[in-house]
PDB file of C-alpha atoms in Angstrom:
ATOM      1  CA  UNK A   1       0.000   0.000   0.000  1.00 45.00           C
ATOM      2  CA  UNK A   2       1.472   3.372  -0.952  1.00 56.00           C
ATOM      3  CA  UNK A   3       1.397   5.819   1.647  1.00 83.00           C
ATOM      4  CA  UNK A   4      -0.492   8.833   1.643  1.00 88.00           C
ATOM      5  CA  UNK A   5      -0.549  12.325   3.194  1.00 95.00           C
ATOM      6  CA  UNK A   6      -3.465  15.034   3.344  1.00 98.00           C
ATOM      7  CA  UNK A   7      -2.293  18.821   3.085  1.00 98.00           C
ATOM      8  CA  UNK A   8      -3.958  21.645   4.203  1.00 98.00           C
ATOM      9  CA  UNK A   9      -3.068  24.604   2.046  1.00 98.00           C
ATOM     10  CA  UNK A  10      -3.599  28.168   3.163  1.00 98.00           C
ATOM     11  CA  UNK A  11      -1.902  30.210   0.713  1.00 97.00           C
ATOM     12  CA  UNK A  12      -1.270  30.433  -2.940  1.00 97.00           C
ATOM     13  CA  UNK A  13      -1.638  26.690  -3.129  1.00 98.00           C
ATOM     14  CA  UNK A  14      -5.105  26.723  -2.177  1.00 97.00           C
ATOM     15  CA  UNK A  15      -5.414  28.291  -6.173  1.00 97.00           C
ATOM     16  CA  UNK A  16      -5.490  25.580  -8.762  1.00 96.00           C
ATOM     17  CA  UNK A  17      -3.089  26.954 -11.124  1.00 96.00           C
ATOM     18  CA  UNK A  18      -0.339  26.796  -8.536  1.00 97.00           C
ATOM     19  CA  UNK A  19      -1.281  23.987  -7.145  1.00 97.00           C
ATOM     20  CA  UNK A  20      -1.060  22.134 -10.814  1.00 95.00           C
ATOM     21  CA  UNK A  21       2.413  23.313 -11.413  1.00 95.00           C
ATOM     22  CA  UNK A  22       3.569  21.696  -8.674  1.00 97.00           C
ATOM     23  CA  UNK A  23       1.502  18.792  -8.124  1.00 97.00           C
ATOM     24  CA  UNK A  24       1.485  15.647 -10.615  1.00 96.00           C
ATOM     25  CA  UNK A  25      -1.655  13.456  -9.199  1.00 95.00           C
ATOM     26  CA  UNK A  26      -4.835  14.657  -9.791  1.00 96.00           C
ATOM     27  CA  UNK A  27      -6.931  14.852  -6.006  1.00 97.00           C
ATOM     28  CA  UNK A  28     -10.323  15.402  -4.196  1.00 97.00           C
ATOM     29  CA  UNK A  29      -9.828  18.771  -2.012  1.00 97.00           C
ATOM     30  CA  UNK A  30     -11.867  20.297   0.144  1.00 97.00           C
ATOM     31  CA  UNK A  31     -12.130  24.040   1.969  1.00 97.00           C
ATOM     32  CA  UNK A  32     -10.900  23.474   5.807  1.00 98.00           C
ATOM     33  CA  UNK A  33     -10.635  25.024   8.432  1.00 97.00           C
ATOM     34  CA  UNK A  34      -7.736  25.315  11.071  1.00 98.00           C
ATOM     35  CA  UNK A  35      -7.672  27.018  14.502  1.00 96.00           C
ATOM     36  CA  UNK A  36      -4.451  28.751  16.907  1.00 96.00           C
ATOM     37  CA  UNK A  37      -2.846  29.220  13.127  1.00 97.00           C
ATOM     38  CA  UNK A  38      -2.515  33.088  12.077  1.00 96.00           C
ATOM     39  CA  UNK A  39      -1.934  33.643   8.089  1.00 97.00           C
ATOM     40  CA  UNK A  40       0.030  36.510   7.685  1.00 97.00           C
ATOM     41  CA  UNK A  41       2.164  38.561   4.538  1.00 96.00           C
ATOM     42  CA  UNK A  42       5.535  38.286   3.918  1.00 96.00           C
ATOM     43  CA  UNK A  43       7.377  41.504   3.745  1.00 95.00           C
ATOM     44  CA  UNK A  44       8.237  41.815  -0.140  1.00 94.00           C
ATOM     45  CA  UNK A  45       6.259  38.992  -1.328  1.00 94.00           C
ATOM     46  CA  UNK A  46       2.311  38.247  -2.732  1.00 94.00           C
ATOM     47  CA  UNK A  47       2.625  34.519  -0.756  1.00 95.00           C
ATOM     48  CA  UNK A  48       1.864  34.434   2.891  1.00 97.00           C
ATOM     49  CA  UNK A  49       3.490  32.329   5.786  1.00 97.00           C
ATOM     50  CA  UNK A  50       1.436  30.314   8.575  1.00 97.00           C
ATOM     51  CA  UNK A  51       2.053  30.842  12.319  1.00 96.00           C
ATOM     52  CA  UNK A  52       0.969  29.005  15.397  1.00 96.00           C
ATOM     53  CA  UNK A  53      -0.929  31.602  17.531  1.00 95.00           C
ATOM     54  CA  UNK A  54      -2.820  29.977  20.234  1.00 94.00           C
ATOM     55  CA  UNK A  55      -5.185  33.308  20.342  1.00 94.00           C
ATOM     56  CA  UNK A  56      -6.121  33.162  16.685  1.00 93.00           C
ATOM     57  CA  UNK A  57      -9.501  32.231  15.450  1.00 90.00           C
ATOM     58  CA  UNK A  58     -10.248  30.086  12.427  1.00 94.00           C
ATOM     59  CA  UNK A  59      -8.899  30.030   9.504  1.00 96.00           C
ATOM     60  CA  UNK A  60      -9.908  28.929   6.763  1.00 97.00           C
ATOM     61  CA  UNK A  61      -7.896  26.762   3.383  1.00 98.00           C
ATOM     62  CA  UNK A  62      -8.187  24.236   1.330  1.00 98.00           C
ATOM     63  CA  UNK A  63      -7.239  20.573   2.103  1.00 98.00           C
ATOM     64  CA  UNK A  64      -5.949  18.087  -0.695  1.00 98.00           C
ATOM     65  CA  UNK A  65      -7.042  14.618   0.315  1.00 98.00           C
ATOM     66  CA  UNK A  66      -4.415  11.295  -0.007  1.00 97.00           C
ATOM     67  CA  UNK A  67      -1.281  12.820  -1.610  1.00 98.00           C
ATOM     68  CA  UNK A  68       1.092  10.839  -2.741  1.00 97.00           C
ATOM     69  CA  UNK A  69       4.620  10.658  -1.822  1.00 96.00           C
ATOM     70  CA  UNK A  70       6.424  11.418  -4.694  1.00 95.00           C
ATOM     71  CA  UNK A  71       3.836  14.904  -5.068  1.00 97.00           C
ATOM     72  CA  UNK A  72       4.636  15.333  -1.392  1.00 97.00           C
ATOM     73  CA  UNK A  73       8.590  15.767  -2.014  1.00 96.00           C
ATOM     74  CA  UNK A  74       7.333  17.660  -5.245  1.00 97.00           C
ATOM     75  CA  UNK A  75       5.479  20.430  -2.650  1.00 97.00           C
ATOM     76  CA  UNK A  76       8.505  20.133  -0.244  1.00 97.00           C
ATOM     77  CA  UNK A  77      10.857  21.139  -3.094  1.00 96.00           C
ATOM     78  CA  UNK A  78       8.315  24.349  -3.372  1.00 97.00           C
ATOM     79  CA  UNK A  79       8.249  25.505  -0.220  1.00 96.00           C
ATOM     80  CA  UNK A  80      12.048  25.737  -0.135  1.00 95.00           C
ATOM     81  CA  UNK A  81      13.992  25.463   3.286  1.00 95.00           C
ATOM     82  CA  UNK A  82      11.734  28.443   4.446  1.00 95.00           C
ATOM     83  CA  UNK A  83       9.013  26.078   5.584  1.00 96.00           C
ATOM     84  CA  UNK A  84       8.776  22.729   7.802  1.00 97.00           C
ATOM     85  CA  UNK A  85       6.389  20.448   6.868  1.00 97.00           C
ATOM     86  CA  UNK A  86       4.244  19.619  10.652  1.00 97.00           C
ATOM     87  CA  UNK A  87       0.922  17.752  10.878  1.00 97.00           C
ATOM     88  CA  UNK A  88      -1.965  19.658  11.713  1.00 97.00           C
ATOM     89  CA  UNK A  89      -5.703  18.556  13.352  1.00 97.00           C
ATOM     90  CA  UNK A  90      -7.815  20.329   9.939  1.00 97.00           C
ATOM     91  CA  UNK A  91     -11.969  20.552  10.363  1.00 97.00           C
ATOM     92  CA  UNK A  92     -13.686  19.576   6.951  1.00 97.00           C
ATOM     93  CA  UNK A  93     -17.596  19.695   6.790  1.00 95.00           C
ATOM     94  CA  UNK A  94     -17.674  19.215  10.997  1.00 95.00           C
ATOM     95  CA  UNK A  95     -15.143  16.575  10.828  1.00 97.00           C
ATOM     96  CA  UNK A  96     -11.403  16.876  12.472  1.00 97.00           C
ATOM     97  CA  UNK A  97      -8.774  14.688  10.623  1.00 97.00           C
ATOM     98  CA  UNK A  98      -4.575  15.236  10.430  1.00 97.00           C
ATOM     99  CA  UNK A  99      -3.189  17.171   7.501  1.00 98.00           C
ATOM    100  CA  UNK A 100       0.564  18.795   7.090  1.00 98.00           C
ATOM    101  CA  UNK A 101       0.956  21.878   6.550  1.00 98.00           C
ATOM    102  CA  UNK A 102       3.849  24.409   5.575  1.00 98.00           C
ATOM    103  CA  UNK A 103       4.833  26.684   8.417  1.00 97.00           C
ATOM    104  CA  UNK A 104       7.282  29.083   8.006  1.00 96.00           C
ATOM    105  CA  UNK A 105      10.962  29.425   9.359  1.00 96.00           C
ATOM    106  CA  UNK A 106      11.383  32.813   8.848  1.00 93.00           C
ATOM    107  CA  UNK A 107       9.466  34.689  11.374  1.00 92.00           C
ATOM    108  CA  UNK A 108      11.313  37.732  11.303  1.00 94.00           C
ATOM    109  CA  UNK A 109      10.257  38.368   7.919  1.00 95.00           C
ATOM    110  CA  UNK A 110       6.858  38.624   8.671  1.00 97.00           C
ATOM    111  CA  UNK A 111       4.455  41.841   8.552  1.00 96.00           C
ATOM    112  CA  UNK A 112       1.922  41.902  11.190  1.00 94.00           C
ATOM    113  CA  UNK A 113      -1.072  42.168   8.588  1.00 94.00           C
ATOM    114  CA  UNK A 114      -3.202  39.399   7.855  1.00 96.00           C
ATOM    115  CA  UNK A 115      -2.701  37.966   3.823  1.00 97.00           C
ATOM    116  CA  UNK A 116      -6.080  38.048   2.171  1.00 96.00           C
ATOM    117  CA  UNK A 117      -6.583  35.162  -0.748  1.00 97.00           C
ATOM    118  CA  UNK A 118      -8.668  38.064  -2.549  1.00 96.00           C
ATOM    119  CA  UNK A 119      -6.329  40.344  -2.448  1.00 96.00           C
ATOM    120  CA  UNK A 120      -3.787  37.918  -3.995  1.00 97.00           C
ATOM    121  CA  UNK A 121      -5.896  36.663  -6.950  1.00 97.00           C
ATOM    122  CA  UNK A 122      -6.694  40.232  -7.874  1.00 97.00           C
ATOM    123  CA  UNK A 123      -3.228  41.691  -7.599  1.00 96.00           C
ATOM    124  CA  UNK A 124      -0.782  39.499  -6.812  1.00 96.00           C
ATOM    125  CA  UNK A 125      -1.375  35.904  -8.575  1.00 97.00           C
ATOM    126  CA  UNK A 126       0.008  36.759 -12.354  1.00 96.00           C
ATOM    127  CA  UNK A 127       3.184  38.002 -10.556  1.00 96.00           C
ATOM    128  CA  UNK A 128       3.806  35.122  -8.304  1.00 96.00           C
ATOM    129  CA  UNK A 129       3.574  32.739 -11.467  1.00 96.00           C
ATOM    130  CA  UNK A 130       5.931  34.589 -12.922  1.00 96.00           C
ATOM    131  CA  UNK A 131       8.504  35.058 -10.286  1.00 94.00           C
ATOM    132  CA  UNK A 132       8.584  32.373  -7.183  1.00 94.00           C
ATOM    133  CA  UNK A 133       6.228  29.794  -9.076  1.00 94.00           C
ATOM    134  CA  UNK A 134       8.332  29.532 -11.729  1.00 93.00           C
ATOM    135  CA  UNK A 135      11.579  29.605  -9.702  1.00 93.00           C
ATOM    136  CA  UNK A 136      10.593  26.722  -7.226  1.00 94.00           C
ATOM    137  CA  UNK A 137       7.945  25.039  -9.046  1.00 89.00           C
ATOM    138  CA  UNK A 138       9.981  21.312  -9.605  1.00 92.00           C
ATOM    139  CA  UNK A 139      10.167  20.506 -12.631  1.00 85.00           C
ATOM    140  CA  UNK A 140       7.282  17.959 -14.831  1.00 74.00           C
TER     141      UNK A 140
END
């Protein structure tokens, strides 16, 4: 049996067109929810970084269900040395299950502002594509 791995994404992987240039397998996902986790900007950058906060409210992402290993090192490879991959309790549809997640290393280059996914569709997304997406993205 190959072995499997859900992640919660909370960031620009949460958008399909990231999320395809990095991932290979094809997966059921779901919007989640996560709580004590604050999503906040990166000075400099359109992607955002996850924190544990034990005061923070929910927050809510998008969980892929069952990835596979090889699209697991393919993510790890994306998130560069700048995040650790940690499991996570997720809520989907009233239901808590485990899920990694990406949180960041880098704490000191964080803004205290919270990232908004609007925000980085409308103005940010077509940049990102063209700068760190295609810079980490592994390649096909």
């Amino acid at each position: 049996m190959t072995e499997t791995t859900n992640v919660f994404t909370y960031g620009s992987l949460m958008f399909p067109v990231v999320w395809d240039r990095v991932a290979q397998g094809r997966y059921q996902s779901s919007e989640a929810s996560v709580h004590g986790f604050q999503r906040l900007r990166i000075r400099g950058e359109h992607y955002p970084a996850l924190i544990v906060n034990p005061n923070a409210g929910s927050l809510t992402g998008r969980v892929y269900f069952d990835v596979s290993a090889s699209d697991i090192a393919r993510l790890d490879h994306f998130e560069t040395s700048d995040y650790a991959r940690v499991a996570i309790a997720v809520t989907v549809a009233g239901k808590a299950m485990a899920a990694d997640a990406y949180l960041t290393l880098k704490a000191d280059a964080l803004e205290p502002v919270e990232w908004s996914p609007e925000t980085f569709e409308r103005d940010g997304l077509k940049a990102f594509l063209a700068t760190y997406a295609a810079t980490n993205a592994p390649p096909k």
